[in-house]
PDB file of C-alpha atoms in Angstrom:
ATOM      1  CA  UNK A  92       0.000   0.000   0.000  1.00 58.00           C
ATOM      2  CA  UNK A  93       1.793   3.041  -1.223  1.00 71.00           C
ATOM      3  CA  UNK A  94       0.813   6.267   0.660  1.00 72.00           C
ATOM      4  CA  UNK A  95       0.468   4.429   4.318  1.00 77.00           C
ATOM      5  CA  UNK A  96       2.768   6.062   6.713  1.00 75.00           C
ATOM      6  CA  UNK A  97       2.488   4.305  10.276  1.00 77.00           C
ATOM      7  CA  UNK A  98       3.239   5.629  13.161  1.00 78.00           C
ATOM      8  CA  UNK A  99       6.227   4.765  15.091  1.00 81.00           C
ATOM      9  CA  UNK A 100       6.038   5.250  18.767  1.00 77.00           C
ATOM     10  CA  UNK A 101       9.184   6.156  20.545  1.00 82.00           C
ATOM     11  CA  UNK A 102      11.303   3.896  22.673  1.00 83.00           C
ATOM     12  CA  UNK A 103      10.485   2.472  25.602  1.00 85.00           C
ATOM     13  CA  UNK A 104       6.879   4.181  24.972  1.00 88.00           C
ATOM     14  CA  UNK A 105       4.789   0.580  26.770  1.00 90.00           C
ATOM     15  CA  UNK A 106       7.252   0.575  29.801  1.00 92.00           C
ATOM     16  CA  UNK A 107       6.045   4.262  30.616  1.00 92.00           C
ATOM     17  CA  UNK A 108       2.280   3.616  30.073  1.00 91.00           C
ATOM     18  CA  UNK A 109       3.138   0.504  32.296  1.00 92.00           C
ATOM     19  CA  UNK A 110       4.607   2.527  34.934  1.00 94.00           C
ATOM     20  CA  UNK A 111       2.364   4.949  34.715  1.00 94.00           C
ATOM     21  CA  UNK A 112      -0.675   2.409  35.650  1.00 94.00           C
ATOM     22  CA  UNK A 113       1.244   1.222  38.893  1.00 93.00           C
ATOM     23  CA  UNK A 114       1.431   4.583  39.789  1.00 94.00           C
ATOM     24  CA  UNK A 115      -1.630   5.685  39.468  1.00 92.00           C
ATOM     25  CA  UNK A 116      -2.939   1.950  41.226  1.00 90.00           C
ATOM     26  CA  UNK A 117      -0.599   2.812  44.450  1.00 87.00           C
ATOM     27  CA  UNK A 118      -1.948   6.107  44.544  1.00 85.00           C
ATOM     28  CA  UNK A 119      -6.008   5.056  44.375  1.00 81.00           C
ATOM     29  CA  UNK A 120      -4.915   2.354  46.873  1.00 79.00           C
ATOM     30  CA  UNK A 121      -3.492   4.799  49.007  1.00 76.00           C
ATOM     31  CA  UNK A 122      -6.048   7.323  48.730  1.00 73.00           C
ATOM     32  CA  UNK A 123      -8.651   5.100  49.489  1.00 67.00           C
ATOM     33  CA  UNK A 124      -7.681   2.299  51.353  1.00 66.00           C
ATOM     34  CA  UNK A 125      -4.799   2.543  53.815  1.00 62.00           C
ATOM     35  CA  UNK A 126      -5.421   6.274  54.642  1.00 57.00           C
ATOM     36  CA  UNK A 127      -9.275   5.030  56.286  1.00 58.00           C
ATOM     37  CA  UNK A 128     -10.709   7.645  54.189  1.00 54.00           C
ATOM     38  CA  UNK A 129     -13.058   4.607  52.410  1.00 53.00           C
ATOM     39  CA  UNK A 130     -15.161   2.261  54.577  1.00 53.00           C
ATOM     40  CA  UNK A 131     -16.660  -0.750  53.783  1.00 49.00           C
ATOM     41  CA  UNK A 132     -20.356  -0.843  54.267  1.00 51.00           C
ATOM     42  CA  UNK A 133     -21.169  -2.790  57.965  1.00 50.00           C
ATOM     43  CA  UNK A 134     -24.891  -3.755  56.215  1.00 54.00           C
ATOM     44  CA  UNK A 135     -27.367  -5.391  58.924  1.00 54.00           C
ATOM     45  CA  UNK A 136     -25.291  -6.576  61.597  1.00 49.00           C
ATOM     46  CA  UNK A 137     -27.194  -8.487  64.730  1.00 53.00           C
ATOM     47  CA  UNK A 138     -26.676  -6.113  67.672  1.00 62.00           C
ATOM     48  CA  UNK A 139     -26.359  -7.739  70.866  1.00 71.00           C
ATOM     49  CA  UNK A 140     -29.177  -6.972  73.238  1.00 76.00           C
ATOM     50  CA  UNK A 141     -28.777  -6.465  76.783  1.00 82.00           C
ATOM     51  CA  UNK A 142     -30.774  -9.023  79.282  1.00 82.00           C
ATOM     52  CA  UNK A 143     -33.178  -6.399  80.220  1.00 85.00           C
ATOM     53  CA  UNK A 144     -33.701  -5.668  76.467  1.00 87.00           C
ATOM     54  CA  UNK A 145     -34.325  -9.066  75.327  1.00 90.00           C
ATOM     55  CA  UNK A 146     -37.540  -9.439  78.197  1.00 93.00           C
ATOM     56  CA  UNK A 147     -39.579  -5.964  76.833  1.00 94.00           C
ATOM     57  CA  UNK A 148     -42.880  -6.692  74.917  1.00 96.00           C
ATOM     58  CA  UNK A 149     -42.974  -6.524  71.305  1.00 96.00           C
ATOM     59  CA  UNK A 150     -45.551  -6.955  68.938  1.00 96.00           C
ATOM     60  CA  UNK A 151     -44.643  -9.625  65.849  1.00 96.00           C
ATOM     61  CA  UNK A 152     -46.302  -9.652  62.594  1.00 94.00           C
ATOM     62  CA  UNK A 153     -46.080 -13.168  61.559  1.00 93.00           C
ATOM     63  CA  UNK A 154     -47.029 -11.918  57.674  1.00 92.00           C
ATOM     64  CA  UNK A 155     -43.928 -10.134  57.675  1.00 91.00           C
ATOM     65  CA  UNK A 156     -41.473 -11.441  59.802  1.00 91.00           C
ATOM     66  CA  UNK A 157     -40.717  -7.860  61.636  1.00 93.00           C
ATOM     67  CA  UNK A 158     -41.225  -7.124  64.965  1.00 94.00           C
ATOM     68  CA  UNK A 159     -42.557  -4.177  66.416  1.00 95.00           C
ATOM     69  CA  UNK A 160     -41.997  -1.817  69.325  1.00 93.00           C
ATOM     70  CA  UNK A 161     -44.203  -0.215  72.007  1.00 94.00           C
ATOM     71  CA  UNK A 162     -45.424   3.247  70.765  1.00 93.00           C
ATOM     72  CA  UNK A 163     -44.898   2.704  67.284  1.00 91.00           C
ATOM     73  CA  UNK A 164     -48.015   2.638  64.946  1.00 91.00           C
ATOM     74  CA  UNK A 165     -48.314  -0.443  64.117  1.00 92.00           C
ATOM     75  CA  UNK A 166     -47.976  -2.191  67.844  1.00 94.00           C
ATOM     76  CA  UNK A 167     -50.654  -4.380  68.233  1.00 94.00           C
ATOM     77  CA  UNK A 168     -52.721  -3.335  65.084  1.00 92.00           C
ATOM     78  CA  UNK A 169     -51.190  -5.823  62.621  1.00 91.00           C
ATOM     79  CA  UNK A 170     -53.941  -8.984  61.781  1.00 91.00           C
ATOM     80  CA  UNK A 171     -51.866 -11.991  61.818  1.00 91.00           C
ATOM     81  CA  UNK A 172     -49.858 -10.979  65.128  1.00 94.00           C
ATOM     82  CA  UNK A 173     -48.748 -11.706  68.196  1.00 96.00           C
ATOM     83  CA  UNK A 174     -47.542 -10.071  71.934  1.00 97.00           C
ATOM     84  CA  UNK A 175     -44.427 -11.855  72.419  1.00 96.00           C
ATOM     85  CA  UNK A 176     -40.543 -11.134  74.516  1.00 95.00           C
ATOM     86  CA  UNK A 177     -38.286  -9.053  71.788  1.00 93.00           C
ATOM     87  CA  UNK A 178     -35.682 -11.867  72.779  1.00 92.00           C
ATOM     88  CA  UNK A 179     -37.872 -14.930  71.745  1.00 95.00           C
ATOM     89  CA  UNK A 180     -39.277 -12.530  68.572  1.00 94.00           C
ATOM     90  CA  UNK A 181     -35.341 -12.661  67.410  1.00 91.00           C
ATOM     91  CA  UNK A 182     -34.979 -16.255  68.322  1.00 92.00           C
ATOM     92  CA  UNK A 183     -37.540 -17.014  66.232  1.00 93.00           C
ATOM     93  CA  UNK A 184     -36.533 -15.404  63.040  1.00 92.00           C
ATOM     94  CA  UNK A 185     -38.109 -12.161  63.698  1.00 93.00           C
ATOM     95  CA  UNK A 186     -36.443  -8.832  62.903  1.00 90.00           C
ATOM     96  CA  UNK A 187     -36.757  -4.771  64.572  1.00 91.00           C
ATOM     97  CA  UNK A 188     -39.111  -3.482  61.882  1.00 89.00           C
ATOM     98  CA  UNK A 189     -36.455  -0.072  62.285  1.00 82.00           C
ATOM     99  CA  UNK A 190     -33.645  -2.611  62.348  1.00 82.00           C
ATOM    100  CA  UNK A 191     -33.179  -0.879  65.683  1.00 84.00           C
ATOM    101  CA  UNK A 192     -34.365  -3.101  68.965  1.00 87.00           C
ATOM    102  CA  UNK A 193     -36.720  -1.908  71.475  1.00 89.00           C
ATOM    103  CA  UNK A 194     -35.288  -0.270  74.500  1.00 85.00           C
TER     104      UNK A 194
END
């Protein structure tokens, strides 16, 4: 092909762009992880429950599998629940509808 001029890149041009990439890996590594600038997300963790916590009253919906507290809005007003201890409610499957347990 007459007319085709390639390109030439210069020496040593792929061990720059390689070094370049390391660089820029240490320094998002860095930057994110060993400074403790980013956290990984601690999702739904069980909290442990004190032993006067686990004997308050708590309303569980057995529909939905939550659990609810004293003065919220649906205490007691669900159909298919029942007035149980929130530590046999969590021994039974049953989760804080807030994911927070009832003081």
């Amino acid at each position: 092909m007459r007319g085709v001029v390639r390109a030439r890149l210069p020496e040593g041009f792929y061990f720059f762009v390689g070094v370049a990439c390391l660089l820029s890996a240490l320094a998002i590594y860095y930057f994110f992880v060993a400074s403790g600038s980013w956290k990984l997300p601690q999702g739904n963790r069980p909290k442990v429950l004190e032993r006067a916590q686990l004997n308050v009253k708590v309303w569980a919906d057995k529909q939905t599998g939550f659990y609810y507290c004293a003065g919220t809005r649906l205490y007691g007003h669900t159909q298919s629940g029942q007035y149980m201890s929130q530590g046999e409610a969590r021994q039974d499957g049953y989760t804080a509808a807030m994911n927070e347990p009832c003081r």
